XYZ file of C-alpha atoms in Angstrom:
343
model
C -58.345 32.824 -134.007
C -62.111 33.224 -134.447
C -64.781 35.667 -133.317
C -68.106 33.896 -132.923
C -71.286 34.759 -131.026
C -69.505 37.744 -129.398
C -66.741 35.451 -128.157
C -63.116 35.653 -129.288
C -61.475 32.228 -129.557
C -57.675 31.987 -129.577
C -56.854 28.432 -130.617
C -53.150 28.900 -131.443
C -50.986 28.470 -128.307
C -48.285 30.989 -129.284
C -50.509 34.096 -129.372
C -50.192 36.777 -126.677
C -53.052 39.202 -126.019
C -52.505 42.811 -125.010
C -54.525 46.016 -124.762
C -54.360 49.118 -126.929
C -57.079 51.604 -126.031
C -60.377 49.848 -126.736
C -58.779 47.103 -128.795
C -57.255 43.698 -128.199
C -53.917 43.308 -129.940
C -53.077 39.714 -130.853
C -49.314 39.265 -130.962
C -47.276 36.473 -132.495
C -43.518 36.697 -131.802
C -43.953 40.410 -130.961
C -45.621 41.084 -134.304
C -49.266 42.168 -134.538
C -51.297 39.330 -136.018
C -54.715 40.951 -135.520
C -56.656 43.679 -133.744
C -60.107 43.076 -132.283
C -62.332 45.764 -130.804
C -63.621 45.176 -127.287
C -66.976 46.704 -128.202
C -69.807 44.122 -127.910
C -67.357 41.371 -126.922
C -68.713 39.114 -124.151
C -65.882 36.663 -123.622
C -62.373 35.635 -124.610
C -61.359 31.973 -124.728
C -57.656 31.281 -125.124
C -55.664 28.076 -125.416
C -52.421 30.018 -125.435
C -49.238 29.424 -123.485
C -48.151 33.069 -123.769
C -51.060 34.541 -121.840
C -52.883 37.849 -121.481
C -51.502 41.193 -120.295
C -52.577 42.485 -116.851
C -53.904 45.627 -118.530
C -56.209 43.612 -120.770
C -57.356 41.443 -117.856
C -58.191 44.578 -115.865
C -60.060 46.135 -118.777
C -62.039 42.944 -119.354
C -62.929 42.686 -115.657
C -64.042 46.316 -115.670
C -66.132 45.791 -118.812
C -67.731 42.518 -117.722
C -65.872 40.458 -120.334
C -64.862 37.040 -119.031
C -61.478 35.580 -119.949
C -61.292 31.804 -119.983
C -58.019 29.877 -120.077
C -57.837 26.358 -121.528
C -54.985 23.955 -122.083
C -54.123 23.348 -125.758
C -55.906 20.001 -125.346
C -59.101 21.881 -124.497
C -59.123 21.123 -120.763
C -60.556 23.929 -118.646
C -58.041 25.758 -116.427
C -59.627 28.943 -115.087
C -61.985 31.796 -115.834
C -61.412 35.434 -114.844
C -64.392 37.766 -114.558
C -65.142 41.129 -112.981
C -67.733 42.223 -110.445
C -70.695 41.395 -112.639
C -72.021 37.980 -111.773
C -74.447 37.189 -114.556
C -73.366 33.558 -114.408
C -75.079 33.259 -111.029
C -78.454 33.894 -112.642
C -77.620 31.607 -115.546
C -76.759 28.751 -113.194
C -79.835 29.374 -111.054
C -81.923 28.996 -114.192
C -80.037 25.812 -115.041
C -80.695 24.375 -111.570
C -84.408 25.266 -111.688
C -84.822 23.551 -115.042
C -82.878 20.505 -113.871
C -85.259 20.149 -110.914
C -88.334 20.406 -113.167
C -89.098 17.174 -115.037
C -91.116 18.827 -117.793
C -88.558 21.544 -118.507
C -85.652 19.097 -118.344
C -87.382 16.810 -120.800
C -87.625 19.616 -123.349
C -83.847 20.072 -123.379
C -83.159 16.339 -123.153
C -85.296 15.739 -126.244
C -83.214 18.289 -128.159
C -79.953 16.544 -127.222
C -81.286 13.116 -128.224
C -82.837 14.451 -131.406
C -79.395 15.653 -132.422
C -77.838 12.316 -131.486
C -80.349 10.262 -133.473
C -80.239 12.584 -136.487
C -76.440 12.456 -136.617
C -76.300 8.685 -136.080
C -78.569 8.241 -139.065
C -76.475 10.678 -141.104
C -73.294 8.669 -140.458
C -74.988 5.550 -141.854
C -76.487 7.406 -144.827
C -73.136 9.005 -145.641
C -71.391 5.613 -145.617
C -74.062 4.087 -147.847
C -73.679 6.960 -150.304
C -69.889 7.092 -150.387
C -69.207 3.352 -150.404
C -72.233 1.927 -152.180
C -70.154 -0.657 -154.088
C -68.551 -2.067 -150.931
C -71.466 -2.098 -148.516
C -74.843 -3.776 -148.230
C -76.775 -0.600 -148.989
C -80.196 -2.184 -148.453
C -79.174 -3.311 -144.960
C -77.909 0.154 -144.076
C -80.986 1.856 -145.527
C -83.309 -0.355 -143.481
C -81.485 0.494 -140.267
C -81.494 4.162 -141.256
C -85.276 4.095 -141.667
C -85.676 2.433 -138.271
C -83.544 5.161 -136.714
C -85.586 7.804 -138.542
C -88.735 6.442 -136.868
C -87.092 7.098 -133.513
C -87.090 10.826 -134.247
C -90.891 10.811 -134.292
C -90.960 8.844 -131.049
C -88.685 11.383 -129.385
C -90.931 14.226 -130.473
C -94.011 12.630 -128.903
C -92.527 11.019 -125.772
C -93.762 12.321 -122.427
C -91.219 11.196 -119.855
C -87.492 10.922 -119.309
C -87.817 7.160 -118.809
C -89.501 6.827 -122.196
C -86.830 9.002 -123.806
C -84.094 6.875 -122.249
C -85.699 3.770 -123.737
C -85.869 5.333 -127.203
C -82.251 6.451 -126.994
C -81.128 2.975 -125.926
C -83.048 1.203 -128.710
C -81.652 3.589 -131.297
C -78.085 3.065 -130.077
C -78.516 -0.705 -130.452
C -79.709 -0.267 -134.042
C -76.881 2.113 -134.848
C -74.163 -0.138 -133.454
C -75.700 -3.179 -135.180
C -74.183 -1.907 -138.450
C -71.090 -0.205 -137.045
C -68.880 -3.118 -138.080
C -70.110 -2.666 -141.657
C -68.601 0.823 -141.655
C -65.136 -0.626 -141.011
C -63.768 -1.053 -144.534
C -60.083 -1.772 -143.883
C -58.132 -4.006 -141.460
C -61.329 -5.898 -140.681
C -59.533 -8.907 -139.200
C -57.885 -6.780 -136.516
C -60.651 -4.233 -136.009
C -63.868 -6.191 -135.634
C -66.774 -4.612 -133.818
C -69.354 -6.987 -132.340
C -70.973 -4.918 -129.624
C -70.279 -1.836 -127.556
C -68.410 -2.734 -124.377
C -66.654 -0.555 -121.814
C -65.280 -0.613 -118.273
C -63.179 -2.196 -119.610
C -63.164 -2.117 -123.424
C -62.466 -5.620 -124.709
C -61.308 -4.999 -128.281
C -59.378 -2.484 -130.354
C -62.407 -0.606 -131.660
C -64.039 -0.203 -128.258
C -60.724 0.931 -126.784
C -60.627 3.812 -129.265
C -64.321 4.620 -128.887
C -63.957 4.848 -125.112
C -60.921 7.106 -125.363
C -62.561 9.379 -127.942
C -65.697 9.696 -125.785
C -63.530 10.615 -122.782
C -61.796 13.355 -124.791
C -65.105 14.621 -126.179
C -66.669 14.732 -122.712
C -63.697 16.772 -121.484
C -64.162 19.227 -124.351
C -67.869 19.586 -123.556
C -67.193 20.119 -119.851
C -64.634 22.824 -120.645
C -67.086 24.479 -123.043
C -69.821 24.584 -120.399
C -67.418 26.008 -117.813
C -66.413 28.653 -120.342
C -69.952 29.996 -120.779
C -70.690 29.837 -117.046
C -72.804 26.668 -116.856
C -72.367 23.890 -114.305
C -71.194 20.757 -116.180
C -72.330 18.534 -113.296
C -76.056 19.407 -113.447
C -77.757 17.880 -116.469
C -81.170 17.558 -118.063
C -80.994 14.067 -119.608
C -78.312 12.407 -117.484
C -79.347 12.410 -113.837
C -77.271 13.860 -111.008
C -74.602 11.572 -109.645
C -71.632 12.532 -107.458
C -68.599 13.154 -109.632
C -70.442 12.790 -112.934
C -70.474 15.749 -115.316
C -74.045 15.137 -116.389
C -74.557 18.241 -118.536
C -71.277 17.555 -120.360
C -72.581 14.061 -121.138
C -75.846 15.619 -122.320
C -74.046 17.994 -124.644
C -71.775 15.355 -126.126
C -74.672 13.059 -127.103
C -75.314 14.921 -130.329
C -71.588 14.875 -131.187
C -70.744 11.225 -130.477
C -71.333 9.817 -133.942
C -70.269 12.727 -136.150
C -67.184 13.638 -134.156
C -65.920 10.669 -132.120
C -67.225 7.673 -134.084
C -66.254 9.057 -137.479
C -62.823 9.900 -136.088
C -62.273 6.294 -134.962
C -63.520 4.942 -138.292
C -61.143 7.226 -140.190
C -58.153 6.026 -138.151
C -58.996 2.442 -139.089
C -60.089 2.920 -142.687
C -57.152 5.182 -143.581
C -54.790 2.728 -141.860
C -53.437 5.452 -139.600
C -53.706 3.153 -136.594
C -52.410 -0.420 -136.617
C -53.104 -3.504 -134.454
C -49.526 -3.330 -133.143
C -50.521 -0.186 -131.237
C -52.770 -2.103 -128.807
C -52.078 -4.331 -125.834
C -54.150 -6.332 -123.383
C -53.893 -5.635 -119.658
C -54.110 -8.295 -116.952
C -57.715 -7.251 -116.325
C -58.589 -8.162 -119.897
C -58.933 -4.556 -120.982
C -57.573 -3.638 -124.389
C -55.657 -0.360 -124.321
C -53.479 1.677 -126.648
C -49.722 1.454 -126.218
C -47.755 4.612 -125.429
C -46.968 5.107 -129.117
C -50.578 4.388 -129.976
C -51.827 7.041 -127.561
C -49.378 9.614 -128.914
C -50.609 8.970 -132.451
C -54.235 9.001 -131.322
C -53.863 12.356 -129.553
C -51.961 13.857 -132.504
C -54.690 12.857 -134.935
C -57.381 14.060 -132.516
C -55.796 17.511 -132.463
C -55.663 17.499 -136.263
C -59.344 16.617 -136.466
C -60.224 19.437 -134.066
C -58.607 21.916 -136.450
C -60.621 20.831 -139.500
C -63.002 23.561 -140.628
C -66.718 22.968 -141.223
C -69.802 25.110 -141.694
C -71.918 25.120 -138.542
C -75.405 23.913 -139.579
C -77.263 26.434 -137.390
C -74.960 29.453 -137.395
C -73.975 29.047 -141.078
C -70.446 30.159 -140.182
C -67.088 28.489 -140.668
C -65.797 26.941 -137.433
C -63.209 24.354 -136.470
C -64.507 21.007 -135.241
C -62.814 21.711 -131.925
C -64.998 24.799 -131.476
C -68.290 22.981 -131.983
C -68.752 22.085 -128.277
C -68.200 25.762 -127.430
C -70.714 26.975 -129.991
C -73.276 24.500 -128.667
C -72.569 25.546 -125.064
C -73.071 29.187 -126.057
C -76.345 28.347 -127.782
C -77.473 26.415 -124.708
C -76.601 29.347 -122.432
C -78.481 31.751 -124.686
C -81.513 29.473 -124.658
C -81.463 29.368 -120.864
C -81.264 33.168 -120.806
C -84.294 33.379 -123.094
C -82.415 34.770 -126.111
C -83.447 31.722 -128.163
C -86.881 30.096 -128.147
C -85.445 26.564 -128.163
C -82.022 24.972 -128.026
C -80.789 24.093 -131.549
C -78.950 20.767 -131.454
C -75.972 20.225 -133.733
C -77.445 18.446 -136.765
C -74.696 17.807 -139.267
C -75.280 17.089 -142.948
């Protein structure tokens, strides 16, 4: 349970929420686990199986407090809100910005700045922590090349130019990704990023982790009232959640990539947990997927200090904090969107 940016997050599935006067009572097995005042609360996000009392739902609807229900995996289920429709104005602002190339570019540059910064940090962290096992000079040279991309992003003037910078940086980053694999190197070699289908064990896990991360980002955007299909960097395409893909860019390396590397380097995953389909795609076996999902849920519960908010949050809440910050920027509460820049 966490109160952050005027939003109450219930991440434990066995909590039940009820109303007592002007307070939310959080119950666990009919015992009071916490009490939270409704005053100044803007939203409740719950991953609980137990649910919310009708009295609390009615009070929240009356007070303009949205209640968002997610599956324990983080998948969006539904949002309940009252007569106030502030999200309409938020989405109209989102659509106007999406249709304006100059305004879209401003947000797109923030997303890619976060992505490049974090990609560089992953390399720098590996060079620092494993200096005796890695070619530090090689990693440092790539890190400096990636650092130069940050300046290019700051001065670029078009979405096409930004896309080119992002692509070049991704190539540099993945050129040393195999170096970051320290264990089981014979079975977990990374040569290049491939997808649709993934052709090796590492790419199979990267693709799955990106799918899970995109789902988390889409749910986060739905929670704050934004349209996950209308983006600023990724263009509109039927069925594609472009804004969710935008939001996840800054989290790819520090969340998904580091997660995959930890599974390999800690020998949590083994080559026996993969199989090749007739199409040539490499996929996780049933047991492999179960282990992958279990470890993913564990990673989501790890606590970090948010670099912008300076508050303790679980990794699984980071997409929601970023979605809230994006919504507040669109409303004009923040001068610029602060990308997640982990250290």
